[in-house]
Short mmCIF file of C-alpha atoms in Angstrom, two decimals:
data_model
loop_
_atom_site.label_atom_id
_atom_site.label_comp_id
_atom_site.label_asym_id
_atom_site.label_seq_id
_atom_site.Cartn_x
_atom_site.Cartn_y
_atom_site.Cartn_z
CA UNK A 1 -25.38 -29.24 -31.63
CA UNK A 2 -25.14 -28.91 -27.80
CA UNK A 3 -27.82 -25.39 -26.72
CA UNK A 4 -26.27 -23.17 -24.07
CA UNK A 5 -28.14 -22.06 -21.50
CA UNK A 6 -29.82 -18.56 -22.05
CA UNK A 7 -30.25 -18.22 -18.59
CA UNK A 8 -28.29 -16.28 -16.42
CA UNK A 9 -27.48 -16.69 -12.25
CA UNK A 10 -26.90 -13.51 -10.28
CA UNK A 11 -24.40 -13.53 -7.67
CA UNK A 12 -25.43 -10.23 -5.23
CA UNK A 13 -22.19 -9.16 -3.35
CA UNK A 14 -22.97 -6.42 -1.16
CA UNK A 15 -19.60 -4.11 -0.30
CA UNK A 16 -20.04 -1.56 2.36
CA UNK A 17 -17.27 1.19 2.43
CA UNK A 18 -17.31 1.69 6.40
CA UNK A 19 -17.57 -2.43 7.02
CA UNK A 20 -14.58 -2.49 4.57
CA UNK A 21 -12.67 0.16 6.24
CA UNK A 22 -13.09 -1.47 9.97
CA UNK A 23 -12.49 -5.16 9.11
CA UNK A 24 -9.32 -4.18 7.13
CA UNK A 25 -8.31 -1.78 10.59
CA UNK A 26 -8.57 -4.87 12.70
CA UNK A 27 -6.33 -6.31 10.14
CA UNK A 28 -4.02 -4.33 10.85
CA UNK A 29 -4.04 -3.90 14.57
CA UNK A 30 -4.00 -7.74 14.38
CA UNK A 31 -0.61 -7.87 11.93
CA UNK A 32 1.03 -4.69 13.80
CA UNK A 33 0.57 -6.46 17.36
CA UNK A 34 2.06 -9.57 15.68
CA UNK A 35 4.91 -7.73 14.38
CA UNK A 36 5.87 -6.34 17.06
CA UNK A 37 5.94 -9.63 18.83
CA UNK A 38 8.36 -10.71 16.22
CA UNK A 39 10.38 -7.76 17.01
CA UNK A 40 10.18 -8.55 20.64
CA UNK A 41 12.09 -11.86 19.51
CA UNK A 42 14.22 -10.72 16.97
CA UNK A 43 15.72 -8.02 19.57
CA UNK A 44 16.01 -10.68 22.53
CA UNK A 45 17.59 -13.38 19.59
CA UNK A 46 14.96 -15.73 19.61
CA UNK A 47 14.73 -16.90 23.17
CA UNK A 48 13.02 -20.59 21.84
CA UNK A 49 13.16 -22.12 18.49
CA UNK A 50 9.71 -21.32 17.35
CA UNK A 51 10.36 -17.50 18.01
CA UNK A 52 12.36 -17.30 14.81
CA UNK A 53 9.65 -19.03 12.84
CA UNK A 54 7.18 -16.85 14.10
CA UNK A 55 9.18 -13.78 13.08
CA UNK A 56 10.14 -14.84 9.92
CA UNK A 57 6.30 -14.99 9.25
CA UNK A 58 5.54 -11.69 10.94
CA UNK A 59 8.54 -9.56 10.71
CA UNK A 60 7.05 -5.68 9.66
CA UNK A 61 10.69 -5.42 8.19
CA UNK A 62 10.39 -8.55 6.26
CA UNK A 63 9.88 -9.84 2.45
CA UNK A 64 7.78 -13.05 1.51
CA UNK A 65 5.82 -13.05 4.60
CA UNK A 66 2.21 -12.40 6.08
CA UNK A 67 2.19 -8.20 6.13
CA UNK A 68 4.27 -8.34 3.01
CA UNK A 69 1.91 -9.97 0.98
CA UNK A 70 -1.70 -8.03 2.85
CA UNK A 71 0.42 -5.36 1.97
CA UNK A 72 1.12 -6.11 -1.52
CA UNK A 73 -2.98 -7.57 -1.57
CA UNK A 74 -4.25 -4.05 -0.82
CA UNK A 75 -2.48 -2.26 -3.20
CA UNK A 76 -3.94 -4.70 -5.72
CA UNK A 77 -7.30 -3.94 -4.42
CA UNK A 78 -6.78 0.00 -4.52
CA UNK A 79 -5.35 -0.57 -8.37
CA UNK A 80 -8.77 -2.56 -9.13
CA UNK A 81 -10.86 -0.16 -7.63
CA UNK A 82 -9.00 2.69 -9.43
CA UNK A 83 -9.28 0.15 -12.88
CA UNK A 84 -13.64 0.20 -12.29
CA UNK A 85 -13.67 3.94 -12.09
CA UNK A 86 -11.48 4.49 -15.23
CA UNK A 87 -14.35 2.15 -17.00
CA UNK A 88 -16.78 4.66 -15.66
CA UNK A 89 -14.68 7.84 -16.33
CA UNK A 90 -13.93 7.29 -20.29
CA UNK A 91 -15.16 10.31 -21.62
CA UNK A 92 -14.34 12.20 -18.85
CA UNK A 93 -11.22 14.60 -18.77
CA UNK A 94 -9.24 13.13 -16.08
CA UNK A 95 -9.66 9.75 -17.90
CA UNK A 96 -5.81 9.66 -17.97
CA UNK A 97 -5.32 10.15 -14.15
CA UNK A 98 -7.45 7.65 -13.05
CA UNK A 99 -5.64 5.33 -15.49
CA UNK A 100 -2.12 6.25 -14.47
CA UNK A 101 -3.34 6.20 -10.76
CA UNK A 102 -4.50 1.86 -11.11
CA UNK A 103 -1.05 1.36 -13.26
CA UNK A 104 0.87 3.15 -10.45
CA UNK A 105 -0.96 1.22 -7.83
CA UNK A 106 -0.24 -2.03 -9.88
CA UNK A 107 3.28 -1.38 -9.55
CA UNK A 108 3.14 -0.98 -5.24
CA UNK A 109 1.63 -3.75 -5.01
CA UNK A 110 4.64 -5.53 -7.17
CA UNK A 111 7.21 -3.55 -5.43
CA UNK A 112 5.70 -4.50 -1.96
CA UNK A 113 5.36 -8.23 -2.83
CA UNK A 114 8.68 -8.26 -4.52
CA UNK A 115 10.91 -4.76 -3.12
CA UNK A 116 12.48 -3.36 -6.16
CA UNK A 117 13.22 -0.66 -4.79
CA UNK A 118 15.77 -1.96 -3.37
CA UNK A 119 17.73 -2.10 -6.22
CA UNK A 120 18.08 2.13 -5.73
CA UNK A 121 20.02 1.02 -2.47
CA UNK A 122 23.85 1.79 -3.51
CA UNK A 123 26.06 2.01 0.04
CA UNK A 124 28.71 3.15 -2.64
CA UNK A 125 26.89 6.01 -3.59
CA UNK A 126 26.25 7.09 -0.10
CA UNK A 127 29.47 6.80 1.08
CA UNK A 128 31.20 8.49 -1.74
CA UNK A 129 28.50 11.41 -1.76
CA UNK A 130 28.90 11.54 1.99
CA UNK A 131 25.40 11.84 2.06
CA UNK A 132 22.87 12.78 5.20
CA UNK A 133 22.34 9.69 7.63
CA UNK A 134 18.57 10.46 6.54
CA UNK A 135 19.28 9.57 2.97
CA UNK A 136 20.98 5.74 4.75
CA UNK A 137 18.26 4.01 2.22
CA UNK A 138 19.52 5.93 -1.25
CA UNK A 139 15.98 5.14 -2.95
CA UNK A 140 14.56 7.77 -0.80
CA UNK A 141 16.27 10.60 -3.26
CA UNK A 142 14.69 9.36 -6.59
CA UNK A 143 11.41 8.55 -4.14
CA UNK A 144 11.29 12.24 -3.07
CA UNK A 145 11.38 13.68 -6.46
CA UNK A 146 8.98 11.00 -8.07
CA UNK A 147 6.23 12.19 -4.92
CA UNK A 148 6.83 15.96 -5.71
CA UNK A 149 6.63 15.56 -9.63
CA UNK A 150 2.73 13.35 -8.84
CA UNK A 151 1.92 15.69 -6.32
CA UNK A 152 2.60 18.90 -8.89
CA UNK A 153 0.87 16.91 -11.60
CA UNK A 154 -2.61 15.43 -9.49
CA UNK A 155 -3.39 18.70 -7.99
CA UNK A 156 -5.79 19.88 -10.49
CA UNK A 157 -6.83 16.37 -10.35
CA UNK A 158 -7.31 16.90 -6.58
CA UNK A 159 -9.11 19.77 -6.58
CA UNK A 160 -11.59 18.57 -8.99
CA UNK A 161 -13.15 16.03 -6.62
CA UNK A 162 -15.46 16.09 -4.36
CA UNK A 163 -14.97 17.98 -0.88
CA UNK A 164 -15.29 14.42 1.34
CA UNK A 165 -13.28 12.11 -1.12
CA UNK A 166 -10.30 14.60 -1.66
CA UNK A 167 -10.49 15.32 1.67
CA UNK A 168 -9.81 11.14 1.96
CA UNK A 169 -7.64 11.55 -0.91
CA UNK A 170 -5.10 13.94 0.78
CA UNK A 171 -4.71 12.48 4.88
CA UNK A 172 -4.08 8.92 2.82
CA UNK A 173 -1.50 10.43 0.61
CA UNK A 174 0.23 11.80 3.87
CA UNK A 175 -0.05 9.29 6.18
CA UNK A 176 1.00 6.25 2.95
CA UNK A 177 4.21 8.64 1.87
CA UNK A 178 4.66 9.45 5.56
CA UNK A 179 5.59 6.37 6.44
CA UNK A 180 6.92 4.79 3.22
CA UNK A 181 9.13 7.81 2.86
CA UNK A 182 9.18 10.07 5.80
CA UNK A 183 9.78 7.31 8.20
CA UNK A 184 12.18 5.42 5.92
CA UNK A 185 14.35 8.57 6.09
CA UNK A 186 14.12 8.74 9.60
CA UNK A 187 14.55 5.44 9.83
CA UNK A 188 17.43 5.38 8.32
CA UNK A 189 18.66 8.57 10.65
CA UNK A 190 18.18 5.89 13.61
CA UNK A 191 20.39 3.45 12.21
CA UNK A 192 22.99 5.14 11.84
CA UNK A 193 22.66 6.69 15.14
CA UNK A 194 21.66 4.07 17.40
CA UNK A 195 22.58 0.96 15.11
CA UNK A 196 20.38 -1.64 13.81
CA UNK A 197 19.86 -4.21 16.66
CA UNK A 198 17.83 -1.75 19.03
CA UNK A 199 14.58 -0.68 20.26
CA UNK A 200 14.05 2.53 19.25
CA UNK A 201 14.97 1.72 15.30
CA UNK A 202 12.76 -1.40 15.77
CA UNK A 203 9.99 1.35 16.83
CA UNK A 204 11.13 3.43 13.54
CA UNK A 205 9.88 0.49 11.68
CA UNK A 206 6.77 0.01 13.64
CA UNK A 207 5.68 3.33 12.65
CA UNK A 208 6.68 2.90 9.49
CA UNK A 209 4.70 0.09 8.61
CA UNK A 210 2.00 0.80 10.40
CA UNK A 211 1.22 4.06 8.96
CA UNK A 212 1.78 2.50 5.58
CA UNK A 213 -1.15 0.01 6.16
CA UNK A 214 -3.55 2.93 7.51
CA UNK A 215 -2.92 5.20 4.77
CA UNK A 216 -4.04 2.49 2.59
CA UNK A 217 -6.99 1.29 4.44
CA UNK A 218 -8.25 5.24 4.51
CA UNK A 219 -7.69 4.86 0.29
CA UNK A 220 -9.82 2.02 -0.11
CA UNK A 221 -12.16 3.83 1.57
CA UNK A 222 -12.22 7.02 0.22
CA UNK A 223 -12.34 4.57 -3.22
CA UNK A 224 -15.14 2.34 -2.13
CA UNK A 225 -17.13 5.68 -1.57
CA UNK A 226 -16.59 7.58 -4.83
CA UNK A 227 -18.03 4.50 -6.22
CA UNK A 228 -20.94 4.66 -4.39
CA UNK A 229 -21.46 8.20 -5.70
CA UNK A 230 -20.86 7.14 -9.22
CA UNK A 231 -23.12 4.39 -9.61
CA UNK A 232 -25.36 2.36 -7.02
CA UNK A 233 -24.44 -0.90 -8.14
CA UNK A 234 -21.71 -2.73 -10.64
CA UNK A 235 -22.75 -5.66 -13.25
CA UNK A 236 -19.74 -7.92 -13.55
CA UNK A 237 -20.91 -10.39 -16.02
CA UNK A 238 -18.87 -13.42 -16.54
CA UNK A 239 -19.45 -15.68 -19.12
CA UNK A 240 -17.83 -19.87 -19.20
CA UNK A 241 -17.54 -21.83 -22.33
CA UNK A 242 -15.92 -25.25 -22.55
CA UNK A 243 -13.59 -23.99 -25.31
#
């Protein structure tokens, strides 16, 4: 009968929270600079061929794309971070937030890869309601009361961490629902005002975006350093067979 090896190979990856935090920023300067580039063609209708290529691959406003999918990586990320700490919080009381957090964070990163929360858009709905020009997007009114009923439940949550990391906690949970929300609604407000083939909603969705991306960069920090106050280093043991 073949032996297997006894021995074991360690792989030391090293992840700093702050080295993390800038390379990711760059990212994003990099992908917002590019997007609005794309805009830059989209608003002049692609003034040579290659424009529209270039801003079907880095449209801020787009699906399928480059900031679509870094977008929809992130979130990933922030649910597997959220995933270790639930390992590491099993016995302790907010075992169920921490859980709920990486499942909800599983589900962005879906919904950014794949936007279905666009189903929620119904122009019948909004034009038979008559509603505000800042409800354009109709998802926005189930999104607002989904935020307020996980803001009224995570408070105690909240306060229970640490100064620094709820401190981290909170400006990312502005700045992400800022943008994702507050600027869709405004966003929306500009359409209707100045139409959709302009500069100043193509700014709308700038912002939007943009603040999006930071709010998640400032999560992954404010993750990557909880973990470091929980434990100094994580054993990920991974074991191959041929069967």
């Amino acid at each position: 009968m073949q032996q297997v090896s006894s021995d074991s190979m360690e792989l030391p990856i090293h992840i700093s929270a702050k080295t993390v935090a800038r390379r990711l920023s760059v990212i994003v300067i990099c992908l917002t600079l590019a997007g609005i580039l794309s805009g830059y063609f989209w608003l002049w209708e692609f003034p040579f061929p290659a424009s529209k290529w270039f801003y079907e691959l880095f449209s801020l406003d787009g699906e399928f794309n480059i900031p679509a999918w870094y977008s929809s990586f992130t979130l990933l990320f922030c649910s597997g971070l959220l995933k270790v700490i639930t390992a590491m919080k099993t016995k302790d009381r907010y075992f169920v937030y921490w859980k709920t957090l990486s499942l909800i964070f599983f589900y962005l990163s879906l919904d950014e890869a794949f936007s279905f929360h666009e189903i929620l858009i119904i122009p019948s709905v909004r034009e038979s309601l008559h509603l505000n020009p800042i409800f354009f997007e109709t998802w926005v009114i189930p999104g607002i009361v989904l935020v307020g009923v996980f803001a009224f439940k995570y408070l105690k949550f909240l306060l229970h961490l640490p100064y620094k990391i709820r401190y981290l906690f909170l400006i990312a949970a502005i700045v992400y629902v800022g943008g994702g929300l507050g600027m869709e609604m405004v966003g929306g407000l500009l359409r209707v005002d100045f139409g959709r083939h302009t500069l100043i909603t193509l700014i709308g969705i700038f912002v939007e975006e943009f603040l999006e991306m930071v709010g998640i960069v400032i999560f992954i920090y404010a993750l990557l350093a909880y973990l470091s106050s929980l434990r100094e280093s994580i054993q990920l043991k991974i074991y191959v067979s041929e069967k």
